[in-house]
Coordinates of N, CA and C in Angstrom, one line a residue:
P210 N -123.9 25.1 115.6 CA -125.1 24.3 116.4 C -125.1 22.9 116.0
A211 N -125.2 22.6 114.8 CA -125.5 21.3 114.4 C -124.4 20.3 115.3
R212 N -122.9 20.7 115.3 CA -122.0 19.8 116.1 C -122.2 20.0 117.5
G213 N -122.6 21.0 118.1 CA -123.2 21.2 119.5 C -124.2 20.2 119.9
G214 N -125.2 20.2 118.8 CA -126.4 19.3 119.2 C -126.0 18.0 119.1
E215 N -125.1 17.5 118.3 CA -124.5 16.1 118.1 C -123.9 15.7 119.4
I216 N -123.0 16.6 119.9 CA -122.1 16.3 121.2 C -123.1 16.2 122.0
A217 N -124.1 17.1 122.3 CA -125.0 17.1 123.6 C -125.7 15.7 123.5
R218 N -126.5 15.4 122.2 CA -127.1 14.2 122.3 C -126.4 12.9 122.5
A219 N -125.0 13.0 122.4 CA -124.2 11.8 122.7 C -124.1 11.8 124.2
Q220 N -123.8 12.9 124.8 CA -123.6 13.0 126.3 C -125.1 12.7 127.1
F221 N -126.1 13.1 126.5 CA -127.4 12.8 127.1 C -127.6 11.1 127.0
G222 N -127.2 10.7 125.8 CA -127.3 9.2 125.7 C -126.4 8.4 126.7
K223 N -125.3 9.1 127.1 CA -124.5 8.3 128.3 C -125.2 8.4 129.7
G224 N -126.2 9.2 129.7 CA -126.8 9.6 131.0 C -126.7 10.7 131.8
V225 N -126.3 11.7 131.1 CA -125.7 13.2 131.5 C -127.1 13.8 131.6
D226 N -127.6 14.5 132.7 CA -128.7 15.1 132.8 C -128.6 16.8 132.2
V227 N -127.3 17.3 132.7 CA -127.1 18.8 132.4 C -126.0 19.0 131.5
V228 N -125.9 19.7 130.5 CA -124.7 20.2 129.7 C -124.6 21.6 129.8
F229 N -123.1 22.1 130.2 CA -122.9 23.4 130.4 C -122.2 23.6 128.9
S230 N -122.7 24.5 128.2 CA -122.1 24.8 126.9 C -121.6 26.2 126.8
A231 N -120.0 25.9 126.9 CA -119.4 27.2 127.0 C -118.6 27.2 125.5
A232 N -119.6 27.5 124.5 CA -119.3 27.1 123.0 C -119.8 28.2 122.1
G233 N -119.9 29.5 122.5 CA -120.5 30.5 121.7 C -121.8 30.0 120.8
G234 N -121.9 30.1 119.5 CA -123.1 29.9 118.7 C -123.4 28.3 118.8
T235 N -122.1 27.6 118.9 CA -122.4 26.0 119.0 C -123.4 25.9 120.0
G236 N -123.6 26.5 121.2 CA -124.4 26.3 122.2 C -125.9 26.1 121.9
L237 N -126.3 26.9 120.8 CA -127.7 26.9 120.4 C -128.0 25.4 120.0
G238 N -127.3 24.6 119.3 CA -127.6 23.2 119.3 C -127.7 22.4 120.5
V239 N -126.9 22.6 121.4 CA -126.7 22.0 122.6 C -128.1 22.3 123.4
Y240 N -128.5 23.6 123.3 CA -129.9 24.1 124.0 C -131.1 23.2 123.4
Q241 N -130.9 23.3 122.1 CA -132.2 22.5 121.4 C -131.9 21.1 121.8
A242 N -130.9 20.3 121.7 CA -130.8 18.9 122.2 C -131.2 18.8 123.6
A243 N -130.9 19.6 124.5 CA -131.6 19.4 125.7 C -133.0 19.5 125.7
K244 N -133.4 20.6 125.1 CA -135.1 20.5 125.1 C -135.8 19.2 124.4
D245 N -135.1 18.9 123.4 CA -135.5 17.5 122.7 C -135.6 16.5 123.5
A246 N -134.5 16.4 124.5 CA -134.4 15.2 125.3 C -135.1 15.4 126.4
G247 N -135.6 16.5 127.0 CA -136.1 16.7 128.2 C -135.1 16.7 129.2
K248 N -134.1 17.2 129.0 CA -132.9 17.4 129.8 C -132.6 18.8 130.0
L249 N -131.4 19.2 130.7 CA -131.2 20.7 131.1 C -129.9 21.0 130.5
A250 N -129.6 22.6 130.3 CA -128.5 22.9 129.7 C -128.3 24.3 130.4
I251 N -126.9 24.5 130.5 CA -126.4 25.9 131.2 C -125.9 26.8 130.1
G252 N -126.7 28.1 130.0 CA -126.0 28.8 129.1 C -124.6 29.7 129.4
V253 N -124.1 30.6 128.6 CA -122.9 31.1 129.1 C -122.9 32.5 128.5
D254 N -122.0 33.3 129.1 CA -121.7 34.7 128.6 C -122.8 35.8 128.9
T255 N -124.0 35.4 128.5 CA -125.1 36.4 128.9 C -126.3 35.4 129.2
N256 N -127.4 35.9 129.7 CA -128.4 35.4 130.3 C -129.5 34.7 129.1
Q257 N -129.2 33.5 128.9 CA -129.8 32.8 127.8 C -130.9 31.8 128.3
N258 N -131.5 32.0 129.5 CA -132.7 31.5 130.0 C -133.9 31.4 129.1
H259 N -133.9 32.7 128.5 CA -135.3 32.7 127.6 C -135.1 32.0 126.3
L260 N -134.1 31.5 125.9 CA -134.1 30.6 124.8 C -135.0 29.4 124.8
H261 N -134.8 28.8 125.8 CA -135.6 27.6 125.9 C -136.1 27.5 127.4
P262 N -137.2 28.2 127.9 CA -137.8 28.2 129.2 C -138.0 26.7 129.7
G263 N -137.6 26.4 130.8 CA -137.8 25.2 131.4 C -136.7 24.2 131.1
T264 N -135.7 24.5 130.1 CA -134.7 23.7 129.7 C -133.4 24.3 130.3
M265 N -133.4 25.7 130.5 CA -132.3 26.1 130.8 C -132.1 26.3 132.2
L266 N -131.2 25.4 132.9 CA -131.0 25.5 134.2 C -130.6 26.7 134.8
T267 N -129.7 27.3 134.0 CA -129.3 28.8 134.4 C -128.3 29.3 133.4
S268 N -127.7 30.2 133.6 CA -126.7 30.9 132.7 C -125.6 31.3 133.3
M269 N -124.4 31.2 133.1 CA -123.3 31.8 133.7 C -122.9 33.1 133.0
V270 N -123.2 34.4 133.7 CA -123.2 35.5 133.1 C -122.0 36.4 133.3
K271 N -121.3 36.7 132.3 CA -120.3 37.7 132.3 C -120.8 39.0 132.4
R272 N -120.3 39.8 133.5 CA -120.8 41.0 133.7 C -120.0 42.2 132.9
V273 N -120.0 42.1 131.6 CA -119.4 43.1 130.9 C -119.6 44.5 131.2
D274 N -121.0 44.8 131.6 CA -121.1 46.0 132.0 C -120.5 46.8 133.2
V275 N -120.3 45.8 134.1 CA -119.2 46.0 135.4 C -117.8 46.3 134.9
A276 N -117.2 45.5 133.9 CA -116.1 45.6 133.4 C -115.9 47.0 132.8
V277 N -116.8 47.3 131.9 CA -116.6 48.4 131.0 C -116.7 49.7 131.9
Y278 N -117.6 49.7 133.1 CA -117.7 50.6 133.9 C -116.5 50.9 134.9
N279 N -116.0 50.0 135.3 CA -114.6 49.9 135.9 C -113.6 50.6 135.0
L280 N -113.4 50.2 133.8 CA -112.4 50.6 132.8 C -112.5 51.9 132.7
A281 N -113.8 52.5 132.6 CA -114.1 54.0 132.6 C -113.5 54.6 133.7
R282 N -113.7 54.3 134.7 CA -113.2 54.8 136.1 C -111.7 54.6 136.4
Q283 N -111.0 53.8 135.5 CA -109.6 53.3 136.1 C -108.8 54.6 135.7
T284 N -107.8 54.9 136.8 CA -107.1 56.0 136.5 C -105.7 55.4 136.2
H285 N -105.4 54.3 136.3 CA -104.0 53.8 135.8 C -104.1 52.7 134.8
P286 N -103.3 52.3 133.8 CA -103.2 51.0 132.8 C -103.0 50.1 133.6
G287 N -103.5 48.7 133.1 CA -103.0 47.5 133.8 C -104.1 46.5 133.5
V288 N -103.8 45.5 133.7 CA -104.9 44.1 133.7 C -105.6 44.0 134.8
T289 N -106.9 43.9 134.6 CA -107.7 43.7 135.9 C -108.5 42.5 135.7
T290 N -108.6 41.8 136.7 CA -109.5 40.4 137.0 C -110.6 40.6 137.6
L291 N -111.7 40.3 137.1 CA -113.2 40.4 137.8 C -113.6 39.1 138.0
G292 N -113.9 38.7 139.3 CA -114.4 37.4 139.8 C -115.8 37.6 140.6
L293 N -116.4 36.7 141.2 CA -117.5 36.9 141.9 C -117.3 38.1 143.0
K294 N -116.2 38.3 143.5 CA -115.9 39.2 144.6 C -116.2 40.6 144.3
E295 N -115.7 40.8 142.7 CA -115.6 42.2 142.2 C -116.9 42.3 141.4
G296 N -117.9 41.3 141.3 CA -119.3 41.5 140.6 C -119.0 41.3 139.0
G297 N -117.8 40.5 138.6 CA -117.7 40.4 137.3 C -118.4 39.1 136.7
L298 N -118.9 38.2 137.5 CA -119.7 37.2 136.8 C -120.8 36.8 137.7
D299 N -121.8 36.0 137.4 CA -123.0 35.6 138.3 C -123.7 34.5 137.6
Y300 N -124.5 34.1 138.3 CA -125.6 33.0 137.6 C -127.0 33.9 137.3
A301 N -127.8 33.3 136.5 CA -128.9 33.9 136.1 C -130.1 33.3 136.6
L302 N -130.9 34.0 137.4 CA -132.3 33.5 137.9 C -133.3 34.5 137.5
D303 N -134.1 34.0 136.9 CA -135.5 34.8 136.5 C -136.6 33.9 136.1
Q304 N -137.7 34.7 135.6 CA -139.0 33.9 135.4 C -139.0 32.7 134.5
Y305 N -137.7 32.7 133.7 CA -137.5 31.4 132.7 C -137.0 30.2 133.4
N306 N -136.4 30.3 134.6 CA -135.8 29.2 135.1 C -136.2 28.9 136.6
E307 N -136.9 30.1 137.2 CA -137.2 30.0 138.6 C -137.7 28.7 139.3
K308 N -138.6 27.9 138.3 CA -139.2 26.7 138.8 C -138.2 25.7 138.8
L309 N -137.1 25.8 138.0 CA -136.0 24.7 138.1 C -135.3 24.7 139.3
I310 N -135.0 25.9 139.9 CA -134.2 26.1 141.0 C -135.0 26.3 142.3
T311 N -134.8 25.0 143.3 CA -135.5 24.9 144.4 C -134.8 25.9 145.4
P312 N -135.6 26.4 146.5 CA -135.0 27.1 147.6 C -133.6 26.7 148.1
E313 N -133.5 25.2 148.0 CA -132.3 24.7 148.7 C -131.1 24.8 147.7
M314 N -131.4 24.5 146.3 CA -130.4 24.8 145.5 C -129.9 26.2 145.5
R315 N -130.8 27.1 145.5 CA -130.4 28.5 145.8 C -129.5 28.8 146.9
R316 N -130.0 28.2 148.0 CA -129.3 28.6 149.4 C -127.9 28.0 149.0
R317 N -127.8 26.8 148.6 CA -126.4 26.0 148.4 C -125.5 27.0 147.5
V318 N -126.0 27.4 146.4 CA -125.2 28.1 145.4 C -124.6 29.6 146.0
D319 N -125.8 30.1 146.7 CA -125.3 31.3 147.2 C -124.4 31.4 148.3
D320 N -124.6 30.3 148.9 CA -123.5 30.0 150.2 C -122.0 29.7 149.7
A321 N -122.3 29.0 148.6 CA -120.8 28.6 147.9 C -120.2 30.0 147.3
K322 N -121.0 30.8 146.8 CA -120.5 32.2 146.3 C -120.0 33.0 147.3
A323 N -120.8 33.0 148.5 CA -120.3 33.7 149.8 C -118.9 33.2 150.2
Q324 N -118.6 31.9 150.2 CA -117.6 31.3 150.5 C -116.3 31.6 149.6
I325 N -116.8 31.7 148.2 CA -115.9 31.8 147.4 C -115.3 33.5 147.6
V326 N -116.1 34.3 147.9 CA -115.9 35.7 147.9 C -115.1 35.8 149.4
A327 N -115.5 35.1 150.3 CA -114.6 35.3 151.6 C -113.3 34.5 151.7
G328 N -112.9 33.9 150.4 CA -111.7 33.0 150.5 C -111.7 31.6 151.0
K329 N -112.8 31.2 151.6 CA -112.8 30.0 152.2 C -112.9 29.0 151.1
I330 N -113.4 29.0 150.1 CA -113.2 28.1 149.0 C -112.2 28.6 147.9
K331 N -111.3 28.2 147.6 CA -110.4 28.7 146.6 C -110.6 28.1 145.3
V332 N -110.7 29.2 144.3 CA -110.9 28.8 142.8 C -109.8 28.9 142.3
V333 N -109.0 27.8 141.5 CA -107.8 27.7 140.9 C -107.9 28.4 139.5
D334 N -106.9 29.3 139.2 CA -106.8 29.9 137.9 C -105.8 28.9 137.0
F335 N -106.5 28.1 136.4 CA -105.6 27.0 135.7 C -104.8 27.8 134.5
M336 N -105.0 29.1 134.3 CA -104.3 29.7 133.1 C -102.8 30.3 134.0
V337 N -102.9 30.5 135.3 CA -101.7 30.9 136.0 C -100.7 29.9 135.9
G338 N -99.3 30.2 135.4 CA -98.5 29.4 135.2 C -98.4 28.5 134.1
N339 N -99.4 28.7 133.1 CA -99.5 28.1 131.8 C -99.6 29.1 130.7
R340 N -99.3 30.1 131.1 CA -99.2 31.3 130.0 C -98.0 31.3 129.2
C341 N -98.1 31.5 127.9 CA -97.0 31.5 127.0 C -96.2 32.5 127.2
K342 N -94.9 32.3 127.3 CA -93.8 33.2 127.8 C -93.1 33.7 126.3
P343 N -92.7 35.1 126.3 CA -92.2 35.6 125.0 C -90.9 35.2 124.8

């Protein structure tokens, strides 16, 4: 958390308004730095909006419940990838951040989600082609 806060403060000092912290426990320092600076942060993995209401713009939520449910129903072994289309991830909107998200912002995000699901916006998997080969 200390290092996350240090990095976030440096970013805010350079004019950044929002920091997306995909850094596990280090993110706690990012969120505190955002609160202290009157800036915004985005949580990761679970809904972290409750940690600093009014500071957390949103959280990128991994839907582990969906993954586990799908795994339990799976009839054949293999690797499964879950994206927006499969309900494997989403953004969090609740009472802790609803005042930060304008109706126009929500409309635009939901429109982008729909376009991704429909295949109109292509999301590149940077891991494809970069995997280590045995």
